[in-house]
Short mmCIF file of C-alpha atoms in Angstrom, two decimals:
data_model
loop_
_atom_site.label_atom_id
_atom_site.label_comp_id
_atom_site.label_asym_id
_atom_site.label_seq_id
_atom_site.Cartn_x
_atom_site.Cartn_y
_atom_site.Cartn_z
CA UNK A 5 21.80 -6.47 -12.50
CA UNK A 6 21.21 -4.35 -15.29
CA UNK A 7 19.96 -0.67 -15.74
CA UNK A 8 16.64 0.38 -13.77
CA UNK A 9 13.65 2.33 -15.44
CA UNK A 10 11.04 4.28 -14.39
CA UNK A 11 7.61 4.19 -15.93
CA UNK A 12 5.20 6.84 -15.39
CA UNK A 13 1.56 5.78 -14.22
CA UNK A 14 -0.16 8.87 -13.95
CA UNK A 15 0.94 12.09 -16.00
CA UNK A 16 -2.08 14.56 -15.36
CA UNK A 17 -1.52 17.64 -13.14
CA UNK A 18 -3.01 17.31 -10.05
CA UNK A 19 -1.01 15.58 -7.17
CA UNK A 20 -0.47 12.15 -7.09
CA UNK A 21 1.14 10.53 -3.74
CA UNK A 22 1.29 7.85 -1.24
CA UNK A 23 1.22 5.16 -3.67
CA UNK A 24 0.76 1.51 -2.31
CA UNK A 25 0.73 -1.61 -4.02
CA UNK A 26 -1.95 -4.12 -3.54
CA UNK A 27 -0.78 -7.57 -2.18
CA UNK A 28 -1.37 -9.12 -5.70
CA UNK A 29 0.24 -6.38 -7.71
CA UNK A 30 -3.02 -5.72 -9.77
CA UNK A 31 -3.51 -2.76 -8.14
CA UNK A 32 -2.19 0.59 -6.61
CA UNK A 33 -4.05 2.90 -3.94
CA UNK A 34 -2.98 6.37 -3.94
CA UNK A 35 -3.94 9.63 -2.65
CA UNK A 36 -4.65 12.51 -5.26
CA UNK A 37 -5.72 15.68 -5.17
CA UNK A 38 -6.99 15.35 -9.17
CA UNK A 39 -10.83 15.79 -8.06
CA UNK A 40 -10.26 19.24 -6.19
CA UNK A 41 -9.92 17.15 -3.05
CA UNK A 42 -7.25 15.07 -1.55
CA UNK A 43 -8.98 11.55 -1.89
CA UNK A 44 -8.43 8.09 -1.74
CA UNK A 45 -8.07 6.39 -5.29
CA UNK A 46 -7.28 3.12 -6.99
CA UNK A 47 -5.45 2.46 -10.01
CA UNK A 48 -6.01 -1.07 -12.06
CA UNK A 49 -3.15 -2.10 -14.25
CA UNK A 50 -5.06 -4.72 -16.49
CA UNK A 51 -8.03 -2.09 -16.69
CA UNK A 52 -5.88 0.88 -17.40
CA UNK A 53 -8.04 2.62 -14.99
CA UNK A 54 -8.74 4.28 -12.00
CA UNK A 55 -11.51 4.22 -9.34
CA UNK A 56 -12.45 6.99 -7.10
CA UNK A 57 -12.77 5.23 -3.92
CA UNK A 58 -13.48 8.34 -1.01
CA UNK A 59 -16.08 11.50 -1.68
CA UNK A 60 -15.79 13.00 1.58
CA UNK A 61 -14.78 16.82 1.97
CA UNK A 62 -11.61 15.89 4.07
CA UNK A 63 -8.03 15.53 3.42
CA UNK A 64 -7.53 11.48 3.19
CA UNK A 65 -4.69 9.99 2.87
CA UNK A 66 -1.31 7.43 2.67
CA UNK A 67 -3.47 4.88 2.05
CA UNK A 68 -2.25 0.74 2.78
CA UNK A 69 -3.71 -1.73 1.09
CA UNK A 70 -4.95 -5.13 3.98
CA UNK A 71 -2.96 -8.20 3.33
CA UNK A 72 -5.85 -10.44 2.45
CA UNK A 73 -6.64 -7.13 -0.10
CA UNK A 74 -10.25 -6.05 0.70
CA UNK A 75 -9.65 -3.03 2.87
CA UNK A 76 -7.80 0.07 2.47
CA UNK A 77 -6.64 2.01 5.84
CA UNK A 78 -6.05 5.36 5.92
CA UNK A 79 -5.65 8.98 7.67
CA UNK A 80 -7.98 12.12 7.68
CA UNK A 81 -6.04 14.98 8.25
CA UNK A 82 -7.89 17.59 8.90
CA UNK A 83 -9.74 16.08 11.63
CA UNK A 84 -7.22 13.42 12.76
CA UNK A 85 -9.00 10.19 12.18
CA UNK A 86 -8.14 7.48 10.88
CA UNK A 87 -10.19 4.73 8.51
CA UNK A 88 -11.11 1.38 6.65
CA UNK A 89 -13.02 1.21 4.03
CA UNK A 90 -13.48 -1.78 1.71
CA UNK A 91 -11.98 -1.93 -1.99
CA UNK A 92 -15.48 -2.52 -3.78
CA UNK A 93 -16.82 0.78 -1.85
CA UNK A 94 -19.94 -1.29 -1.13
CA UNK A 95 -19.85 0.50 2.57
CA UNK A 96 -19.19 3.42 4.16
CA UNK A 97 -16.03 3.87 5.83
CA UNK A 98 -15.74 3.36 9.57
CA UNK A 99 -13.61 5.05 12.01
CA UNK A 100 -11.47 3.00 13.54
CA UNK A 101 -9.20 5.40 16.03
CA UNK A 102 -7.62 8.98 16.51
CA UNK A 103 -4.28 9.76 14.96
CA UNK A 104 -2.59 10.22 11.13
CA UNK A 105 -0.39 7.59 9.69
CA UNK A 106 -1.17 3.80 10.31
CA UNK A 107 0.11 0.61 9.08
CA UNK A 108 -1.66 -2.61 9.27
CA UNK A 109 -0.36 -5.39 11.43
CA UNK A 110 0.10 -8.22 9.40
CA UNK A 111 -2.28 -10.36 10.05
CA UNK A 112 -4.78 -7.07 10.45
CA UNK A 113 -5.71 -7.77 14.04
CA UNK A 114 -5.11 -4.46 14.26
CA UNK A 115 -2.86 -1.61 12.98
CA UNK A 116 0.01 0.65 14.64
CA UNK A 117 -0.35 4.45 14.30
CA UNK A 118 1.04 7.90 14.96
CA UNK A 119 -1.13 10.28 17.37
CA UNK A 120 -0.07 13.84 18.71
CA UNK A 121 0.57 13.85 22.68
CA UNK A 122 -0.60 16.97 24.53
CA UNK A 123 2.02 15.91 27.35
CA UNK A 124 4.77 15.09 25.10
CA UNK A 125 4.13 17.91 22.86
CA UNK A 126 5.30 15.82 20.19
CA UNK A 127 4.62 13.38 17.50
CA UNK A 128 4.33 9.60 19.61
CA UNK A 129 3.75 6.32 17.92
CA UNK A 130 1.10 3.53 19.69
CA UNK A 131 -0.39 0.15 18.30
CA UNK A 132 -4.07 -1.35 18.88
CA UNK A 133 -5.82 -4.90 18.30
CA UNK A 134 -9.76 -4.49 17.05
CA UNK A 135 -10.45 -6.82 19.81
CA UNK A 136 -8.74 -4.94 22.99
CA UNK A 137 -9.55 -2.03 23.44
CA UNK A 138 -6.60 -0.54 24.51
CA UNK A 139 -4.14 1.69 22.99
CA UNK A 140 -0.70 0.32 23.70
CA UNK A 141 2.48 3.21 23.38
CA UNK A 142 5.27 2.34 21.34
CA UNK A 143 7.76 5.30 20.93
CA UNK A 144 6.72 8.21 23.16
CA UNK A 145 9.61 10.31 23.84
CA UNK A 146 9.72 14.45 23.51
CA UNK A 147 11.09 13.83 20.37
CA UNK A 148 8.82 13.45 17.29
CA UNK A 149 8.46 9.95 15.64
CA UNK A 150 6.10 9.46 12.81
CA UNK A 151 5.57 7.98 10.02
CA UNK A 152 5.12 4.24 11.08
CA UNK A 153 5.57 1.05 8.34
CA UNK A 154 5.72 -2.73 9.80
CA UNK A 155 7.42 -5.45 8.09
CA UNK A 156 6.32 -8.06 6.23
CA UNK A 157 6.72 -10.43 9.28
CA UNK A 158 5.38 -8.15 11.70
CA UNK A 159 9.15 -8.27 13.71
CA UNK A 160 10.42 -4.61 12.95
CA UNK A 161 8.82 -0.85 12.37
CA UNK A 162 10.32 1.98 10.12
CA UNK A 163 9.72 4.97 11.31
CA UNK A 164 11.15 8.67 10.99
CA UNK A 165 12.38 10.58 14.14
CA UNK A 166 13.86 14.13 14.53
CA UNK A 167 15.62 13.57 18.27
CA UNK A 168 18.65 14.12 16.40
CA UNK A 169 17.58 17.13 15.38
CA UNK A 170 16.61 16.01 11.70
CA UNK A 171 14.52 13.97 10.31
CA UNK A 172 16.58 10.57 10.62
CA UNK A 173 14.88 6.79 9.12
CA UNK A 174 14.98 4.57 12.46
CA UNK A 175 13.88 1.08 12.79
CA UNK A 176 13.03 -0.75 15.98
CA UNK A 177 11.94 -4.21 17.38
CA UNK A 178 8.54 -5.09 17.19
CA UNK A 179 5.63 -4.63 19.66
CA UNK A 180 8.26 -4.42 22.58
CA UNK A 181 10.28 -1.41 21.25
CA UNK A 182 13.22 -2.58 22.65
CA UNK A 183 16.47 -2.54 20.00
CA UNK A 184 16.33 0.54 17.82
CA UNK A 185 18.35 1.01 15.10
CA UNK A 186 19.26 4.50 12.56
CA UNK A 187 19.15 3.16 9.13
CA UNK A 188 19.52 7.01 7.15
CA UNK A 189 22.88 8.34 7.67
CA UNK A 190 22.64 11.95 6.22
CA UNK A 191 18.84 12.83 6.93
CA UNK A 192 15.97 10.33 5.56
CA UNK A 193 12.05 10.42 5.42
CA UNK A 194 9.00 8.73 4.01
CA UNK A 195 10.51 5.07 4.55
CA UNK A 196 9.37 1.39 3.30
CA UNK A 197 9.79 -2.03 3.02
CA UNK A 198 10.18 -4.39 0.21
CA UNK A 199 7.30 -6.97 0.05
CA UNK A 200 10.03 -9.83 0.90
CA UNK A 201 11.46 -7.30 3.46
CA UNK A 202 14.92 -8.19 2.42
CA UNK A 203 15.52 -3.82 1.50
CA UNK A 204 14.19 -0.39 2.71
CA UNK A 205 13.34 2.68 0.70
CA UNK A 206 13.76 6.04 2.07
CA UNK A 207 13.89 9.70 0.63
CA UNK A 208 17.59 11.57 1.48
CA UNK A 209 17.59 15.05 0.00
CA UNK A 210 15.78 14.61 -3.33
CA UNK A 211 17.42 10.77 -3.80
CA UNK A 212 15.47 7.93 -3.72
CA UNK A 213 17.62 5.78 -1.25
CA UNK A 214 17.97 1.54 -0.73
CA UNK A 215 19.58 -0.58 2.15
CA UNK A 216 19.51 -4.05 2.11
CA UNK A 217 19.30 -6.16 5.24
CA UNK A 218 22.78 -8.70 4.56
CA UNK A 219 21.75 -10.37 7.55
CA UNK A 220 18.10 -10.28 8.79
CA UNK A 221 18.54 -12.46 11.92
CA UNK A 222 20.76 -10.06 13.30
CA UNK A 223 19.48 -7.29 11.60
CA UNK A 224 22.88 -6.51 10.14
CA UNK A 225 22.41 -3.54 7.63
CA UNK A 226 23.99 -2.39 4.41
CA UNK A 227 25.31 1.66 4.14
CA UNK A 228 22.57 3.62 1.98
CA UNK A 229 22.83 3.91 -1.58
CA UNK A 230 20.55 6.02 -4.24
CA UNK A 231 18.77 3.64 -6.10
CA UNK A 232 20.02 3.47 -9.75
CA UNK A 233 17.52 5.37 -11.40
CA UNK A 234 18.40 8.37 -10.21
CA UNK A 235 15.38 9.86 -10.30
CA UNK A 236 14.72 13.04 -8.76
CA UNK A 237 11.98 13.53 -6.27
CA UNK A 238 10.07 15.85 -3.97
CA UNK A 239 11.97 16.07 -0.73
CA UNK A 240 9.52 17.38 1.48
CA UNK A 241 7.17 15.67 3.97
CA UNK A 242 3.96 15.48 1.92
CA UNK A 243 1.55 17.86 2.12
CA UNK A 244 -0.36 15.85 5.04
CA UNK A 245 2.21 17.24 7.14
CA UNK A 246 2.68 20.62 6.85
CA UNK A 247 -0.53 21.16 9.04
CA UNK A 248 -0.84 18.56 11.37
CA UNK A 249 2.28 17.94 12.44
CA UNK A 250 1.72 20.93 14.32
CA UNK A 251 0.35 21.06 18.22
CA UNK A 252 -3.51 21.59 17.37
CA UNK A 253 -7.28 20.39 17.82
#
C-alpha cells in the first residue's frame, strides 16, 4: 500500500476526543470540551459542521454511535451513569444503567459496560439486554478491566486490563468469557476495532498501534506494529479517567 495521511477535522483549542464514526461514514460523534463543558457533539462531513448534541452540566462522554444510526450511547462521569439519546435530539436522554464505558451489542438489544465493584475494589466489566433485567458479569477479577469495545459480529470484546501490572489490550470470547487473549505486547490502552473487524487499534506509549487478525476463525493474531503515519498522540487514559477510575460515590 502506499503512504498514509492524516487529515485534521477539528483544529480549535478546546479538547476534542473519543471520536466515533457513524455506521454510514457521514458522520463522527465526539466528546469536546469546546463549550466549557465536556459534551457530546456531532460532526457532519458533507455539512462541514458540527451539532451540539448534550447541554447538561456533567462530564459526558466516549460516545458510540447504534448500528441502525439513530442513537448515541454514552457515559456521565461525574455521576456514573450511563445514556442514549437520539441523533436528531428530538428527546431527552434516558438513563439506561450505572457504570462508565459501554459498547453497544450489535444488534443493540442491549450494551456491555464497565462498573466499579465495592467487593472487588476494582474496575469489573458486565453486559445487559433492555428486555432482562439483569446485569450479567463478564470479567470480575481484583484486577481492573475497562474500557470495553465488541466486534462487529458480536463474537469477541477488547478491553484493557492492568493484572499484569500495566495497562495491557486483552481480548476475550464473547458473552461466555471463556478464551482470553493479550493482544499489546509492551503496554496498550484505548483499543478498537475496524468496521470489517479484520484489525485492532490500540495506543502503546504515544504510537498509534495495528494488529491484524491473519486468521479470524482461530483468532490467530499478527505482532503489533505502529501504524504508518506515525503520528504522535496523547498517551494517557483520557481525562474521564483520572477521577473515576478511582474507589468513590
Amino acid at each position: 500500500g502506499g503512504e498514509s495521511s492524516s487529515t485534521y477535522l477539528t483544529t480549535n483549542g478546546a479538547d476534542d476526543r473519543y471520536p466515533n464514526w457513524s455506521p454510514d461514514g457521514a458522520h463522527i460523534v465526539f466528546a469536546s470540551n469546546r463549550s466549557g463543558n465536556w459534551d457530546i457533539w456531532i460532526h457532519d462531513f458533507e455539512q462541514g459542521s458540527r451539532t451540539r448534541l448534550t447541554f447538561d452540566s456533567t462530564f459526558e462522554a466516549s460516545p458510540r454511535w447504534s448500528p441502525t444510526g439513530d442513537k448515541i450511547l454514552y457515559g456521565v462521569a461525574d455521576i456514573r451513569q450511563i445514556k442514549i439519546k437520539q441523533v436528531d435530539g428530538a428527546s431527552e436522554a434516558i438513563t439506561v444503567g450505572q457504570g462508565l464505558l459501554a459498547d453497544w451489542l450489535p444488534d443493540e438489544s442491549g450494551f456491555v459496560f464497565e462498573r466499579y465493584s465495592r467487593e472487588t475494589e476494582s474496575w469489573d466489566i458486565l453486559y445487559t439486554r433492555f428486555d432482562e433485567d439483569e446485569v450479567v458479569p463478564l470479567l470480575v477479577t481484583e484486577a481492573n478491566e475497562v474500557a470495553p469495545r465488541l466486534s462487529p459480529d458480536g463474537r469477541h470484546l477488547l478491553y484493557s486490563s492492568d493484572e499484569s501490572g500495566t495497562w495491557e489490550v486483552m481480548a476475550t470470547t464473547f458473552p461466555d468469557g471463556e478464551k482470553r487473549w493479550q493482544i499489546s505486547t509492551n503496554s496498550g490502552i484505548q483499543a478498537q476495532w475496524s468496521p470489517t473487524g479484520r484489525e485492532i487499534f490500540f495506543i502503546e506509549g504515544t504510537t498509534l498501534m495495528v494488529v491484524s487478525l491473519v486468521d479470524p476463525k482461530s483468532f490467530t493474531l499478527s505482532q503489533p506494529a505502529p501504524l504508518p503515519t506515525g503520528s504522535t498522540i496523547l498517551s494517557t487514559f483520557d481525562p474521564v479517567h483520572l477521577s473515576p477510575y478511582t474507589p468513590g460515590a
